[in-house]
Amino acid sequence: MLKSTYTKVASYEGKKGEVKKVVLLYSGGLDTSVMLKWIRDEYKAEVIALTIDIGQLADDLNVIKEKALKLGAVKAFVIDAKDEFANEYVSKGIKANANYQHRYRLATPIGRPLLAKWAVKIAAQEGADAIAHGCTGRGNDQVRIEGTALALNPDIKIIAPVREWSMGRLEEIEYAKKHDIPINHTVEKPYSYDDNMWGTSAEGGEIENPAIVPPLEKILIVNTLPEKAPNTPEIIHLEFVKGIPVSLNGKQMKLSALIMELNKIGAKHGVGTNIHIEDRVVGMKIRDVFEAPAAEIIITAHEKLEHYVCTRTENEFKAIVDQKWAYLCYGALWYDPLMNDLNAFIDNVNQKVTGKVTVQLYKGIAQVMALETPNTIFEEKLATFMVSEGMNQNASAGFIELYTLSMKLAQRAEKTALISIGKRSNKIKLLPDIKKLYAMKYRLYATYKTHKFLTKSGIESVLVNKISQPHLKPNLGDLLDANRFDLVINIPMERQITQTDGKIIRQKAIEHNVKLITSVNVARDFINQLQAARV
């Protein structure tokens, strides 16, 4: 084993010699099985194994308990928290359409606060000095568990062995072999799983490299591969009351049982498999493989029903709230006051999310096929394309005129044009067209002689001073550098040898991609087209 270089800097971290009894959140997997012995050896402390049953899809919790005792735990608790998890945690995720960065249904983040809560509770009950967990120093779960534990008991001490011992997966496997610790991990199948009724996540091995197609046939532990799913679609019926599913195919069920049953049905059809790249709280990107059949079906159904009973503005704002809820949940802020505020709004919206949803499951896809609810604002007579007296279509034109008024006015916002015309004859030729520009509310800027001509002709313009006179404001050079003009009409004298302001005007117009006109005839045509478009 590599020499640890980890230095404890936080005041809440348990230290060797000070910790005598530790409550270990024990999953029975590689990390926690290795650390049960490691804590006993390194900290010379008693270890109490705590396993929380939140509907793990693949674990045998009795076997896990016996394993903990064989590995030296002085006690091993298995807490049945399935109903608590479903009713007090998952239910909030359902109402919030739990979804982090595209179809991650947040199974692990929703479960972590409950695990931390129970760890703190058992530590108090058993007189333990500290709690311990199997999270790495690179992931989100260390933040979720430790942050929640400290929010519930600021005096609790915490041990995170994976941060301390400097062992990677291969070193852990070797450690387990050396100490006769039974594990399921192998070099050929090095995946790390987290599992509860709301979904399963897998990391490690080929999953870590986004350039590699993950071998799902080796990774999946719940779902059927979509291509191997039944060739016949299956129709299911979900009934919701105030945002929570209460029956499946006409059978009333408590939420935890409904989720577990729906997992079996959805897994058969490969629903909820998701190869996902996410932004972690600690700043890195990671790829996971998720299996969440029940979560995918329930959220898909809930979201459609909610959308059906809510107004357009409610749906727009609810989507924003849901996204913020997901980021708070994912980001270990379950006990942040804002989470309570968001839940209050979400609960209020869900008061009317009652009805029946028909969902088709087929080859990995959950598709809502039909909706029934007493609370919809849908009106068939208004929505139909058939002739109907339910809507006064005579009002449509007036609505459109008012509804798009600000957009129309925005297109008439002030435009600016720089006018610099050489030769008096050209000024006279273009005078009618410049008047059209002025009538179209263009703010006109003009060089000295052009400005003088326009003033005598009754056209208001702003005099711009020569570039060679930077002390005189407004200065042409400043305005050109600031890209002030929307249109530049610069009709040069027939012969210009020196570097005149006109040449600089044309250069700057080209640099800034401003419409540049240097011909009398082109100026006339353009202004006429502009006027026609405005009418």
PDB file of C-alpha atoms in Angstrom, residues 201-396:
ATOM      1  CA  SER A 201     -25.169   4.254 -11.190  1.00  0.00           C
ATOM      2  CA  ALA A 202     -21.955   2.646 -12.393  1.00  0.00           C
ATOM      3  CA  GLU A 203     -18.480   4.170 -12.649  1.00  0.00           C
ATOM      4  CA  GLY A 204     -14.970   2.934 -13.320  1.00  0.00           C
ATOM      5  CA  GLY A 205     -13.284   0.859 -15.963  1.00  0.00           C
ATOM      6  CA  GLU A 206     -14.166   1.719 -19.562  1.00  0.00           C
ATOM      7  CA  ILE A 207     -16.924   4.046 -18.331  1.00  0.00           C
ATOM      8  CA  GLU A 208     -14.316   6.611 -17.284  1.00  0.00           C
ATOM      9  CA  ASN A 209     -13.114   7.239 -20.857  1.00  0.00           C
ATOM     10  CA  PRO A 210     -15.744   9.006 -23.002  1.00  0.00           C
ATOM     11  CA  ALA A 211     -13.855   7.932 -26.140  1.00  0.00           C
ATOM     12  CA  ILE A 212     -14.650   4.273 -25.425  1.00  0.00           C
ATOM     13  CA  VAL A 213     -18.062   2.748 -26.105  1.00  0.00           C
ATOM     14  CA  PRO A 214     -18.992   1.261 -22.710  1.00  0.00           C
ATOM     15  CA  PRO A 215     -19.717  -2.495 -22.802  1.00  0.00           C
ATOM     16  CA  LEU A 216     -23.256  -2.254 -21.456  1.00  0.00           C
ATOM     17  CA  GLU A 217     -23.746  -6.018 -21.551  1.00  0.00           C
ATOM     18  CA  LYS A 218     -21.063  -6.241 -18.823  1.00  0.00           C
ATOM     19  CA  ILE A 219     -22.063  -3.096 -16.915  1.00  0.00           C
ATOM     20  CA  LEU A 220     -25.851  -3.251 -16.597  1.00  0.00           C
ATOM     21  CA  ILE A 221     -27.151  -4.987 -13.478  1.00  0.00           C
ATOM     22  CA  VAL A 222     -30.843  -4.078 -13.709  1.00  0.00           C
ATOM     23  CA  ASN A 223     -31.877  -3.235 -17.244  1.00  0.00           C
ATOM     24  CA  THR A 224     -32.210  -5.330 -20.350  1.00  0.00           C
ATOM     25  CA  LEU A 225     -30.330  -3.972 -23.345  1.00  0.00           C
ATOM     26  CA  PRO A 226     -32.900  -2.148 -25.507  1.00  0.00           C
ATOM     27  CA  GLU A 227     -32.042  -4.261 -28.534  1.00  0.00           C
ATOM     28  CA  LYS A 228     -32.804  -7.397 -26.498  1.00  0.00           C
ATOM     29  CA  ALA A 229     -36.023  -6.024 -25.007  1.00  0.00           C
ATOM     30  CA  PRO A 230     -39.406  -7.465 -26.072  1.00  0.00           C
ATOM     31  CA  ASN A 231     -40.476  -6.727 -29.636  1.00  0.00           C
ATOM     32  CA  THR A 232     -44.015  -5.955 -28.463  1.00  0.00           C
ATOM     33  CA  PRO A 233     -44.746  -2.630 -26.701  1.00  0.00           C
ATOM     34  CA  GLU A 234     -46.265  -2.701 -23.219  1.00  0.00           C
ATOM     35  CA  ILE A 235     -48.907  -0.213 -22.113  1.00  0.00           C
ATOM     36  CA  ILE A 236     -49.078   0.808 -18.450  1.00  0.00           C
ATOM     37  CA  HIS A 237     -51.450   3.136 -16.624  1.00  0.00           C
ATOM     38  CA  LEU A 238     -50.278   5.467 -13.841  1.00  0.00           C
ATOM     39  CA  GLU A 239     -52.597   7.514 -11.668  1.00  0.00           C
ATOM     40  CA  PHE A 240     -51.285  10.629  -9.926  1.00  0.00           C
ATOM     41  CA  VAL A 241     -52.768  12.520  -6.994  1.00  0.00           C
ATOM     42  CA  LYS A 242     -51.254  15.934  -6.272  1.00  0.00           C
ATOM     43  CA  GLY A 243     -48.108  15.072  -8.183  1.00  0.00           C
ATOM     44  CA  ILE A 244     -47.435  11.621  -6.693  1.00  0.00           C
ATOM     45  CA  PRO A 245     -48.234   8.289  -8.391  1.00  0.00           C
ATOM     46  CA  VAL A 246     -50.738   6.296  -6.309  1.00  0.00           C
ATOM     47  CA  SER A 247     -51.716   3.409  -8.580  1.00  0.00           C
ATOM     48  CA  LEU A 248     -50.165   1.242 -11.270  1.00  0.00           C
ATOM     49  CA  ASN A 249     -52.436  -0.463 -13.783  1.00  0.00           C
ATOM     50  CA  GLY A 250     -55.427   0.235 -11.580  1.00  0.00           C
ATOM     51  CA  LYS A 251     -53.887  -1.195  -8.393  1.00  0.00           C
ATOM     52  CA  GLN A 252     -53.503   1.220  -5.474  1.00  0.00           C
ATOM     53  CA  MET A 253     -49.984   1.026  -4.036  1.00  0.00           C
ATOM     54  CA  LYS A 254     -47.777   2.904  -1.591  1.00  0.00           C
ATOM     55  CA  LEU A 255     -45.076   4.885  -3.352  1.00  0.00           C
ATOM     56  CA  SER A 256     -42.129   2.649  -2.455  1.00  0.00           C
ATOM     57  CA  ALA A 257     -43.923  -0.491  -3.658  1.00  0.00           C
ATOM     58  CA  LEU A 258     -45.072   1.223  -6.851  1.00  0.00           C
ATOM     59  CA  ILE A 259     -41.525   2.321  -7.659  1.00  0.00           C
ATOM     60  CA  MET A 260     -40.119  -1.158  -7.006  1.00  0.00           C
ATOM     61  CA  GLU A 261     -42.772  -2.803  -9.175  1.00  0.00           C
ATOM     62  CA  LEU A 262     -42.305  -0.283 -11.948  1.00  0.00           C
ATOM     63  CA  ASN A 263     -38.555  -0.947 -11.871  1.00  0.00           C
ATOM     64  CA  LYS A 264     -39.212  -4.581 -12.799  1.00  0.00           C
ATOM     65  CA  ILE A 265     -41.539  -3.639 -15.651  1.00  0.00           C
ATOM     66  CA  GLY A 266     -39.336  -0.866 -17.005  1.00  0.00           C
ATOM     67  CA  ALA A 267     -36.119  -2.868 -16.708  1.00  0.00           C
ATOM     68  CA  LYS A 268     -37.591  -5.590 -18.903  1.00  0.00           C
ATOM     69  CA  HIS A 269     -37.974  -3.011 -21.685  1.00  0.00           C
ATOM     70  CA  GLY A 270     -34.568  -1.365 -21.106  1.00  0.00           C
ATOM     71  CA  VAL A 271     -36.126   1.950 -20.066  1.00  0.00           C
ATOM     72  CA  GLY A 272     -33.945   4.464 -18.234  1.00  0.00           C
ATOM     73  CA  THR A 273     -30.483   3.396 -19.373  1.00  0.00           C
ATOM     74  CA  ASN A 274     -28.385   6.529 -19.750  1.00  0.00           C
ATOM     75  CA  ILE A 275     -24.717   6.999 -20.624  1.00  0.00           C
ATOM     76  CA  HIS A 276     -24.152  10.376 -19.034  1.00  0.00           C
ATOM     77  CA  ILE A 277     -21.399  12.992 -18.769  1.00  0.00           C
ATOM     78  CA  GLU A 278     -21.909  15.397 -15.884  1.00  0.00           C
ATOM     79  CA  ASP A 279     -20.250  18.353 -14.221  1.00  0.00           C
ATOM     80  CA  ARG A 280     -19.264  17.431 -10.696  1.00  0.00           C
ATOM     81  CA  VAL A 281     -19.442  19.811  -7.759  1.00  0.00           C
ATOM     82  CA  VAL A 282     -15.682  19.516  -7.278  1.00  0.00           C
ATOM     83  CA  GLY A 283     -14.999  20.882 -10.749  1.00  0.00           C
ATOM     84  CA  MET A 284     -14.369  17.905 -13.013  1.00  0.00           C
ATOM     85  CA  LYS A 285     -16.395  16.113 -15.637  1.00  0.00           C
ATOM     86  CA  ILE A 286     -17.211  12.429 -15.218  1.00  0.00           C
ATOM     87  CA  ARG A 287     -19.025   9.772 -17.179  1.00  0.00           C
ATOM     88  CA  ASP A 288     -21.476   7.346 -15.565  1.00  0.00           C
ATOM     89  CA  VAL A 289     -23.913   4.686 -16.713  1.00  0.00           C
ATOM     90  CA  PHE A 290     -27.324   5.023 -15.063  1.00  0.00           C
ATOM     91  CA  GLU A 291     -30.181   2.547 -14.845  1.00  0.00           C
ATOM     92  CA  ALA A 292     -33.386   4.155 -13.612  1.00  0.00           C
ATOM     93  CA  PRO A 293     -36.436   2.461 -15.151  1.00  0.00           C
ATOM     94  CA  ALA A 294     -39.065   3.558 -12.623  1.00  0.00           C
ATOM     95  CA  ALA A 295     -37.659   7.074 -12.332  1.00  0.00           C
ATOM     96  CA  GLU A 296     -37.618   7.542 -16.105  1.00  0.00           C
ATOM     97  CA  ILE A 297     -41.222   6.345 -16.473  1.00  0.00           C
ATOM     98  CA  ILE A 298     -42.610   8.307 -13.519  1.00  0.00           C
ATOM     99  CA  ILE A 299     -40.868  11.586 -14.375  1.00  0.00           C
ATOM    100  CA  THR A 300     -41.871  11.299 -18.035  1.00  0.00           C
ATOM    101  CA  ALA A 301     -45.498  10.760 -17.037  1.00  0.00           C
ATOM    102  CA  HIS A 302     -45.492  13.408 -14.299  1.00  0.00           C
ATOM    103  CA  GLU A 303     -43.906  16.055 -16.481  1.00  0.00           C
ATOM    104  CA  LYS A 304     -46.516  15.574 -19.223  1.00  0.00           C
ATOM    105  CA  LEU A 305     -49.420  15.655 -16.788  1.00  0.00           C
ATOM    106  CA  GLU A 306     -48.053  18.714 -15.010  1.00  0.00           C
ATOM    107  CA  HIS A 307     -47.560  20.486 -18.315  1.00  0.00           C
ATOM    108  CA  TYR A 308     -51.141  19.616 -19.278  1.00  0.00           C
ATOM    109  CA  VAL A 309     -52.775  21.147 -16.188  1.00  0.00           C
ATOM    110  CA  CYS A 310     -50.590  24.269 -15.925  1.00  0.00           C
ATOM    111  CA  THR A 311     -50.634  27.526 -17.851  1.00  0.00           C
ATOM    112  CA  ARG A 312     -47.935  28.532 -20.290  1.00  0.00           C
ATOM    113  CA  THR A 313     -46.361  30.947 -17.818  1.00  0.00           C
ATOM    114  CA  GLU A 314     -46.461  28.366 -15.010  1.00  0.00           C
ATOM    115  CA  ASN A 315     -44.756  25.801 -17.235  1.00  0.00           C
ATOM    116  CA  GLU A 316     -42.095  28.289 -18.255  1.00  0.00           C
ATOM    117  CA  PHE A 317     -41.268  29.260 -14.671  1.00  0.00           C
ATOM    118  CA  LYS A 318     -41.609  25.716 -13.279  1.00  0.00           C
ATOM    119  CA  ALA A 319     -38.905  24.553 -15.705  1.00  0.00           C
ATOM    120  CA  ILE A 320     -36.550  27.171 -14.254  1.00  0.00           C
ATOM    121  CA  VAL A 321     -37.394  26.157 -10.681  1.00  0.00           C
ATOM    122  CA  ASP A 322     -36.958  22.472 -11.496  1.00  0.00           C
ATOM    123  CA  GLN A 323     -33.510  23.092 -12.927  1.00  0.00           C
ATOM    124  CA  LYS A 324     -32.464  25.043  -9.842  1.00  0.00           C
ATOM    125  CA  TRP A 325     -33.870  22.287  -7.622  1.00  0.00           C
ATOM    126  CA  ALA A 326     -31.814  19.713  -9.522  1.00  0.00           C
ATOM    127  CA  TYR A 327     -28.608  21.727  -9.156  1.00  0.00           C
ATOM    128  CA  LEU A 328     -29.187  22.203  -5.421  1.00  0.00           C
ATOM    129  CA  CYS A 329     -29.943  18.513  -4.940  1.00  0.00           C
ATOM    130  CA  TYR A 330     -26.978  17.386  -7.029  1.00  0.00           C
ATOM    131  CA  GLY A 331     -24.779  19.992  -5.357  1.00  0.00           C
ATOM    132  CA  ALA A 332     -25.226  18.690  -1.787  1.00  0.00           C
ATOM    133  CA  LEU A 333     -27.495  21.523  -0.649  1.00  0.00           C
ATOM    134  CA  TRP A 334     -30.536  19.509   0.456  1.00  0.00           C
ATOM    135  CA  TYR A 335     -30.746  21.520   3.684  1.00  0.00           C
ATOM    136  CA  ASP A 336     -30.125  24.923   2.113  1.00  0.00           C
ATOM    137  CA  PRO A 337     -33.059  27.256   2.914  1.00  0.00           C
ATOM    138  CA  LEU A 338     -33.559  27.863  -0.797  1.00  0.00           C
ATOM    139  CA  MET A 339     -34.435  24.182  -1.224  1.00  0.00           C
ATOM    140  CA  ASN A 340     -37.352  24.654   1.184  1.00  0.00           C
ATOM    141  CA  ASP A 341     -38.436  27.745  -0.729  1.00  0.00           C
ATOM    142  CA  LEU A 342     -38.375  25.889  -4.036  1.00  0.00           C
ATOM    143  CA  ASN A 343     -40.232  22.928  -2.550  1.00  0.00           C
ATOM    144  CA  ALA A 344     -42.980  25.260  -1.327  1.00  0.00           C
ATOM    145  CA  PHE A 345     -43.559  26.536  -4.861  1.00  0.00           C
ATOM    146  CA  ILE A 346     -43.265  23.045  -6.352  1.00  0.00           C
ATOM    147  CA  ASP A 347     -45.777  21.631  -3.854  1.00  0.00           C
ATOM    148  CA  ASN A 348     -48.232  24.386  -4.664  1.00  0.00           C
ATOM    149  CA  VAL A 349     -48.034  23.741  -8.414  1.00  0.00           C
ATOM    150  CA  ASN A 350     -48.514  20.019  -7.822  1.00  0.00           C
ATOM    151  CA  GLN A 351     -51.797  20.505  -5.975  1.00  0.00           C
ATOM    152  CA  LYS A 352     -53.540  20.208  -9.349  1.00  0.00           C
ATOM    153  CA  VAL A 353     -51.304  17.503 -10.872  1.00  0.00           C
ATOM    154  CA  THR A 354     -53.957  14.806 -10.548  1.00  0.00           C
ATOM    155  CA  GLY A 355     -54.991  12.415 -13.290  1.00  0.00           C
ATOM    156  CA  LYS A 356     -54.250   9.263 -15.255  1.00  0.00           C
ATOM    157  CA  VAL A 357     -51.369   8.813 -17.674  1.00  0.00           C
ATOM    158  CA  THR A 358     -51.056   6.054 -20.247  1.00  0.00           C
ATOM    159  CA  VAL A 359     -47.440   5.203 -21.046  1.00  0.00           C
ATOM    160  CA  GLN A 360     -46.023   2.921 -23.723  1.00  0.00           C
ATOM    161  CA  LEU A 361     -42.755   1.097 -22.998  1.00  0.00           C
ATOM    162  CA  TYR A 362     -40.781  -0.118 -25.983  1.00  0.00           C
ATOM    163  CA  LYS A 363     -37.105  -0.720 -26.682  1.00  0.00           C
ATOM    164  CA  GLY A 364     -35.760   1.661 -24.052  1.00  0.00           C
ATOM    165  CA  ILE A 365     -38.332   4.417 -24.586  1.00  0.00           C
ATOM    166  CA  ALA A 366     -41.163   5.529 -22.283  1.00  0.00           C
ATOM    167  CA  GLN A 367     -43.702   7.464 -24.360  1.00  0.00           C
ATOM    168  CA  VAL A 368     -46.801   9.147 -22.939  1.00  0.00           C
ATOM    169  CA  MET A 369     -49.736   8.128 -25.117  1.00  0.00           C
ATOM    170  CA  ALA A 370     -52.772   9.613 -23.335  1.00  0.00           C
ATOM    171  CA  LEU A 371     -53.745  11.885 -20.439  1.00  0.00           C
ATOM    172  CA  GLU A 372     -56.908  12.234 -18.361  1.00  0.00           C
ATOM    173  CA  THR A 373     -57.422  14.809 -15.627  1.00  0.00           C
ATOM    174  CA  PRO A 374     -60.228  16.845 -14.055  1.00  0.00           C
ATOM    175  CA  ASN A 375     -57.922  19.861 -13.811  1.00  0.00           C
ATOM    176  CA  THR A 376     -56.884  20.583 -17.386  1.00  0.00           C
ATOM    177  CA  ILE A 377     -57.315  23.985 -18.996  1.00  0.00           C
ATOM    178  CA  PHE A 378     -57.418  22.218 -22.374  1.00  0.00           C
ATOM    179  CA  GLU A 379     -60.612  22.946 -24.288  1.00  0.00           C
ATOM    180  CA  GLU A 380     -61.252  20.813 -27.341  1.00  0.00           C
ATOM    181  CA  LYS A 381     -63.621  23.370 -28.899  1.00  0.00           C
ATOM    182  CA  LEU A 382     -60.849  25.971 -28.756  1.00  0.00           C
ATOM    183  CA  ALA A 383     -58.006  23.722 -29.893  1.00  0.00           C
ATOM    184  CA  THR A 384     -59.741  22.103 -32.856  1.00  0.00           C
ATOM    185  CA  PHE A 385     -58.882  23.028 -36.440  1.00  0.00           C
ATOM    186  CA  MET A 386     -62.507  22.425 -37.340  1.00  0.00           C
ATOM    187  CA  VAL A 387     -64.870  25.411 -37.562  1.00  0.00           C
ATOM    188  CA  SER A 388     -65.772  26.374 -34.018  1.00  0.00           C
ATOM    189  CA  GLU A 389     -67.683  29.158 -32.308  1.00  0.00           C
ATOM    190  CA  GLY A 390     -65.679  28.641 -29.130  1.00  0.00           C
ATOM    191  CA  MET A 391     -63.043  31.182 -30.122  1.00  0.00           C
ATOM    192  CA  ASN A 392     -63.587  34.627 -31.595  1.00  0.00           C
ATOM    193  CA  GLN A 393     -61.016  34.627 -34.384  1.00  0.00           C
ATOM    194  CA  ASN A 394     -61.964  38.226 -35.229  1.00  0.00           C
ATOM    195  CA  ALA A 395     -59.929  39.211 -32.152  1.00  0.00           C
ATOM    196  CA  SER A 396     -56.760  37.590 -33.475  1.00  0.00           C
TER     197      SER A 396
END
